[in-house]
Amino acid sequence: MPMTLFYAPRSPFAAKVRVCLAEMAGAKDEVEEVPADPWTDETLRALNPLCKVPTLRLDAAAGGGNLYGSSVIVQYLDARFDGKLVPTEGPTRWDALRREALGDGLAEAVIRRFVEGLDPDNARRDKVIARQEAAITAVLDHLDAEAAWTESALDLGAVAVGTALRYLTGRSPEITWQAERPRLAGWFGRFITRPSVATLGY
Ligand SMILES: N[C@@H](CCC(=O)N[C@@H](CS)C(=O)NCC(=O)O)C(=O)O
């Protein structure tokens, strides 16, 4: 039985894992991708106490069990399939993981801003939204300013940034970020044409 990756079509964290999977030679055939709604599908909780996506159900070759947390899942797959998306040592490793943290934080800020905006009666709403927007702006500026990474081979950090930008652009189109950040926008334009991204759907 292959491994199973439970994902939600709109989840940026699940998209990060799915893009990495598609970028790893030989890995995609070993993992069945199954859509799941973490908000309504409580069967997911038996695999992951947090009841979140992405969750990866391992196969017998791995001794069974489950992995969760998009970074943990990608690092597992990279090690197992020699995916070369997670540098194993040296400054490039920490740089990739640091950039992954920026991408994850960007996605989290976009999600939190959206969710807070759904509740007009929340007294803390404006303050929380302003804090998320400050983070979104600062992360975008930072990624554009350190744009040397956009010339390097794709790694986990770049995928995390790309899938977070894709989520930002779809979820919050009113945040226009591209014109002021041409290097980041240019890289993102190329990222979304990669087959691993273009075939995500949604
Ligand atoms: N840090 C986790 C975040 C995963 C996450 O928050 N997933 C969301 C979908 S984008 C989810 O499943 N939410 C359901 C919930 O919060 O109960 C990761 O990197 O995988």
Short mmCIF file of N, CA and C in Angstrom, two decimals, residues 78-169:
data_model
loop_
_atom_site.label_atom_id
_atom_site.label_comp_id
_atom_site.label_asym_id
_atom_site.label_seq_id
_atom_site.Cartn_x
_atom_site.Cartn_y
_atom_site.Cartn_z
N ASP A 78 12.09 14.05 1.50
CA ASP A 78 13.36 14.42 0.88
C ASP A 78 14.45 13.41 1.25
N ALA A 79 14.46 13.01 2.52
CA ALA A 79 15.47 12.04 2.96
C ALA A 79 15.21 10.68 2.31
N ARG A 80 13.96 10.29 2.23
CA ARG A 80 13.64 8.95 1.71
C ARG A 80 13.87 8.85 0.20
N PHE A 81 13.54 9.93 -0.53
CA PHE A 81 13.63 9.86 -1.99
C PHE A 81 14.80 10.68 -2.55
N ASP A 82 15.70 11.09 -1.68
CA ASP A 82 16.85 11.89 -2.10
C ASP A 82 16.39 13.06 -2.98
N GLY A 83 15.43 13.80 -2.43
CA GLY A 83 14.77 14.84 -3.21
C GLY A 83 15.60 16.07 -3.50
N LYS A 84 16.66 16.27 -2.73
CA LYS A 84 17.57 17.41 -2.93
C LYS A 84 16.89 18.77 -2.78
N LEU A 85 15.80 18.81 -2.06
CA LEU A 85 15.14 20.10 -1.79
C LEU A 85 15.54 20.64 -0.42
N VAL A 86 16.11 19.79 0.42
CA VAL A 86 16.52 20.20 1.76
C VAL A 86 18.02 19.96 1.90
N PRO A 87 18.82 21.00 1.75
CA PRO A 87 20.27 20.81 1.89
C PRO A 87 20.58 20.17 3.25
N THR A 88 21.52 19.21 3.24
CA THR A 88 21.73 18.44 4.47
C THR A 88 22.65 19.13 5.47
N GLU A 89 23.51 20.01 5.00
CA GLU A 89 24.41 20.67 5.96
C GLU A 89 24.88 22.03 5.44
N GLY A 90 25.53 22.75 6.34
CA GLY A 90 26.13 24.02 5.96
C GLY A 90 25.14 25.16 5.92
N PRO A 91 25.63 26.34 5.57
CA PRO A 91 24.79 27.54 5.57
C PRO A 91 23.56 27.42 4.65
N THR A 92 23.69 26.65 3.55
CA THR A 92 22.54 26.56 2.64
C THR A 92 21.36 25.86 3.32
N ARG A 93 21.65 24.94 4.24
CA ARG A 93 20.56 24.26 4.97
C ARG A 93 19.79 25.28 5.81
N TRP A 94 20.54 26.05 6.60
CA TRP A 94 19.86 26.98 7.50
C TRP A 94 19.19 28.10 6.73
N ASP A 95 19.75 28.45 5.59
CA ASP A 95 19.13 29.49 4.77
C ASP A 95 17.80 28.98 4.19
N ALA A 96 17.79 27.72 3.73
CA ALA A 96 16.55 27.15 3.18
C ALA A 96 15.48 27.05 4.27
N LEU A 97 15.89 26.59 5.47
CA LEU A 97 14.91 26.44 6.55
C LEU A 97 14.43 27.79 7.08
N ARG A 98 15.34 28.76 7.08
CA ARG A 98 14.93 30.12 7.49
C ARG A 98 13.90 30.68 6.50
N ARG A 99 14.17 30.49 5.21
CA ARG A 99 13.22 31.02 4.22
C ARG A 99 11.90 30.25 4.28
N GLU A 100 11.98 28.98 4.61
CA GLU A 100 10.73 28.22 4.80
C GLU A 100 9.92 28.85 5.94
N ALA A 101 10.60 29.24 7.02
CA ALA A 101 9.90 29.86 8.15
C ALA A 101 9.23 31.17 7.72
N LEU A 102 9.90 31.91 6.84
CA LEU A 102 9.28 33.15 6.34
C LEU A 102 8.03 32.83 5.50
N GLY A 103 8.14 31.82 4.65
CA GLY A 103 6.98 31.44 3.83
C GLY A 103 5.83 30.97 4.70
N ASP A 104 6.15 30.12 5.68
CA ASP A 104 5.09 29.62 6.57
C ASP A 104 4.45 30.76 7.36
N GLY A 105 5.30 31.67 7.84
CA GLY A 105 4.78 32.81 8.60
C GLY A 105 3.91 33.71 7.75
N LEU A 106 4.30 33.87 6.50
CA LEU A 106 3.49 34.67 5.57
C LEU A 106 2.12 34.02 5.39
N ALA A 107 2.11 32.72 5.15
CA ALA A 107 0.82 32.02 4.98
C ALA A 107 -0.03 32.14 6.24
N GLU A 108 0.60 31.97 7.41
CA GLU A 108 -0.15 32.08 8.67
C GLU A 108 -0.75 33.47 8.83
N ALA A 109 0.01 34.50 8.48
CA ALA A 109 -0.49 35.88 8.62
C ALA A 109 -1.67 36.13 7.67
N VAL A 110 -1.60 35.60 6.47
CA VAL A 110 -2.70 35.78 5.51
C VAL A 110 -3.96 35.06 6.02
N ILE A 111 -3.77 33.86 6.55
CA ILE A 111 -4.92 33.11 7.09
C ILE A 111 -5.52 33.88 8.28
N ARG A 112 -4.68 34.33 9.20
CA ARG A 112 -5.19 35.00 10.42
C ARG A 112 -5.90 36.29 10.06
N ARG A 113 -5.33 37.04 9.12
CA ARG A 113 -5.96 38.29 8.67
C ARG A 113 -7.34 38.01 8.10
N PHE A 114 -7.43 36.94 7.30
CA PHE A 114 -8.71 36.59 6.68
C PHE A 114 -9.73 36.18 7.75
N VAL A 115 -9.31 35.32 8.65
CA VAL A 115 -10.24 34.80 9.66
C VAL A 115 -10.72 35.92 10.59
N GLU A 116 -9.81 36.79 11.01
CA GLU A 116 -10.21 37.92 11.88
C GLU A 116 -11.22 38.81 11.17
N GLY A 117 -11.02 38.99 9.88
CA GLY A 117 -11.89 39.87 9.10
C GLY A 117 -13.31 39.34 8.98
N LEU A 118 -13.49 38.04 9.27
CA LEU A 118 -14.84 37.44 9.16
C LEU A 118 -15.73 37.84 10.33
N ASP A 119 -15.13 38.33 11.42
CA ASP A 119 -15.89 38.60 12.64
C ASP A 119 -15.92 40.10 12.95
N PRO A 120 -16.93 40.83 12.50
CA PRO A 120 -16.96 42.28 12.69
C PRO A 120 -17.18 42.68 14.15
N ASP A 121 -17.65 41.73 15.00
CA ASP A 121 -17.93 42.07 16.41
C ASP A 121 -16.70 41.93 17.31
N ASN A 122 -15.62 41.48 16.74
CA ASN A 122 -14.42 41.24 17.53
C ASN A 122 -13.72 42.58 17.81
N ALA A 123 -13.64 42.95 19.11
CA ALA A 123 -13.08 44.25 19.48
C ALA A 123 -11.59 44.35 19.14
N ARG A 124 -10.90 43.19 19.13
CA ARG A 124 -9.45 43.19 18.86
C ARG A 124 -9.13 43.11 17.37
N ARG A 125 -10.19 43.03 16.57
CA ARG A 125 -10.05 42.76 15.15
C ARG A 125 -9.06 43.69 14.43
N ASP A 126 -9.24 45.00 14.57
CA ASP A 126 -8.41 45.94 13.82
C ASP A 126 -6.94 45.82 14.22
N LYS A 127 -6.73 45.63 15.54
CA LYS A 127 -5.36 45.51 16.03
C LYS A 127 -4.69 44.23 15.48
N VAL A 128 -5.45 43.14 15.51
CA VAL A 128 -4.88 41.87 15.03
C VAL A 128 -4.62 41.94 13.53
N ILE A 129 -5.57 42.52 12.80
CA ILE A 129 -5.40 42.61 11.35
C ILE A 129 -4.19 43.50 11.02
N ALA A 130 -4.05 44.61 11.73
CA ALA A 130 -2.91 45.51 11.46
C ALA A 130 -1.59 44.79 11.71
N ARG A 131 -1.56 43.95 12.74
CA ARG A 131 -0.31 43.21 13.04
C ARG A 131 0.00 42.20 11.94
N GLN A 132 -1.03 41.53 11.43
CA GLN A 132 -0.79 40.58 10.33
C GLN A 132 -0.32 41.32 9.08
N GLU A 133 -0.91 42.48 8.83
CA GLU A 133 -0.52 43.23 7.63
C GLU A 133 0.90 43.75 7.75
N ALA A 134 1.31 44.11 8.97
CA ALA A 134 2.70 44.54 9.16
C ALA A 134 3.65 43.38 8.85
N ALA A 135 3.27 42.18 9.28
CA ALA A 135 4.11 41.01 9.01
C ALA A 135 4.14 40.71 7.50
N ILE A 136 2.99 40.76 6.87
CA ILE A 136 2.92 40.47 5.42
C ILE A 136 3.83 41.44 4.65
N THR A 137 3.71 42.73 4.96
CA THR A 137 4.52 43.74 4.26
C THR A 137 6.01 43.51 4.50
N ALA A 138 6.36 43.27 5.76
CA ALA A 138 7.79 43.11 6.09
C ALA A 138 8.37 41.85 5.44
N VAL A 139 7.61 40.77 5.43
CA VAL A 139 8.12 39.53 4.81
C VAL A 139 8.31 39.74 3.31
N LEU A 140 7.34 40.36 2.66
CA LEU A 140 7.46 40.59 1.21
C LEU A 140 8.67 41.48 0.91
N ASP A 141 8.85 42.54 1.69
CA ASP A 141 9.99 43.43 1.49
C ASP A 141 11.30 42.68 1.67
N HIS A 142 11.35 41.87 2.71
CA HIS A 142 12.57 41.12 3.02
C HIS A 142 12.90 40.15 1.88
N LEU A 143 11.91 39.41 1.42
CA LEU A 143 12.14 38.42 0.36
C LEU A 143 12.57 39.10 -0.94
N ASP A 144 12.06 40.29 -1.19
CA ASP A 144 12.46 41.02 -2.40
C ASP A 144 13.88 41.57 -2.25
N ALA A 145 14.19 42.06 -1.06
CA ALA A 145 15.51 42.67 -0.83
C ALA A 145 16.63 41.63 -0.89
N GLU A 146 16.38 40.41 -0.42
CA GLU A 146 17.44 39.38 -0.42
C GLU A 146 17.29 38.47 -1.64
N ALA A 147 16.93 39.06 -2.77
CA ALA A 147 16.45 38.27 -3.91
C ALA A 147 17.50 37.38 -4.57
N ALA A 148 18.75 37.34 -4.08
CA ALA A 148 19.74 36.45 -4.69
C ALA A 148 19.23 35.01 -4.70
N TRP A 149 18.45 34.65 -3.71
CA TRP A 149 17.95 33.27 -3.63
C TRP A 149 17.09 32.90 -4.84
N THR A 150 16.51 33.90 -5.50
CA THR A 150 15.63 33.58 -6.62
C THR A 150 16.41 33.04 -7.83
N GLU A 151 17.75 33.19 -7.78
CA GLU A 151 18.58 32.67 -8.89
C GLU A 151 19.08 31.26 -8.60
N SER A 152 18.83 30.77 -7.38
CA SER A 152 19.36 29.45 -7.00
C SER A 152 18.37 28.34 -7.38
N ALA A 153 18.85 27.09 -7.30
CA ALA A 153 17.97 25.94 -7.56
C ALA A 153 16.84 25.93 -6.54
N LEU A 154 15.71 25.40 -6.94
CA LEU A 154 14.55 25.33 -6.04
C LEU A 154 14.88 24.51 -4.80
N ASP A 155 14.50 25.01 -3.64
CA ASP A 155 14.63 24.24 -2.41
C ASP A 155 13.36 24.40 -1.58
N LEU A 156 13.35 23.74 -0.41
CA LEU A 156 12.16 23.77 0.45
C LEU A 156 11.75 25.20 0.79
N GLY A 157 12.74 26.07 1.06
CA GLY A 157 12.43 27.45 1.42
C GLY A 157 11.72 28.17 0.28
N ALA A 158 12.22 27.98 -0.93
CA ALA A 158 11.60 28.64 -2.08
C ALA A 158 10.19 28.12 -2.32
N VAL A 159 9.99 26.81 -2.14
CA VAL A 159 8.64 26.27 -2.33
C VAL A 159 7.69 26.84 -1.28
N ALA A 160 8.16 26.95 -0.05
CA ALA A 160 7.31 27.52 1.01
C ALA A 160 6.93 28.96 0.68
N VAL A 161 7.90 29.72 0.18
CA VAL A 161 7.61 31.11 -0.21
C VAL A 161 6.63 31.14 -1.39
N GLY A 162 6.89 30.32 -2.39
CA GLY A 162 6.04 30.33 -3.58
C GLY A 162 4.60 29.94 -3.29
N THR A 163 4.42 28.92 -2.47
CA THR A 163 3.05 28.48 -2.18
C THR A 163 2.35 29.48 -1.26
N ALA A 164 3.12 30.17 -0.40
CA ALA A 164 2.51 31.22 0.44
C ALA A 164 2.10 32.41 -0.43
N LEU A 165 2.94 32.79 -1.39
CA LEU A 165 2.59 33.90 -2.28
C LEU A 165 1.37 33.54 -3.12
N ARG A 166 1.31 32.30 -3.53
CA ARG A 166 0.15 31.84 -4.31
C ARG A 166 -1.12 31.94 -3.46
N TYR A 167 -1.00 31.57 -2.19
CA TYR A 167 -2.15 31.66 -1.30
C TYR A 167 -2.54 33.12 -1.07
N LEU A 168 -1.54 33.96 -0.83
CA LEU A 168 -1.79 35.40 -0.63
C LEU A 168 -2.53 35.99 -1.84
N THR A 169 -2.04 35.67 -3.02
CA THR A 169 -2.59 36.25 -4.24
C THR A 169 -4.03 35.79 -4.48
#
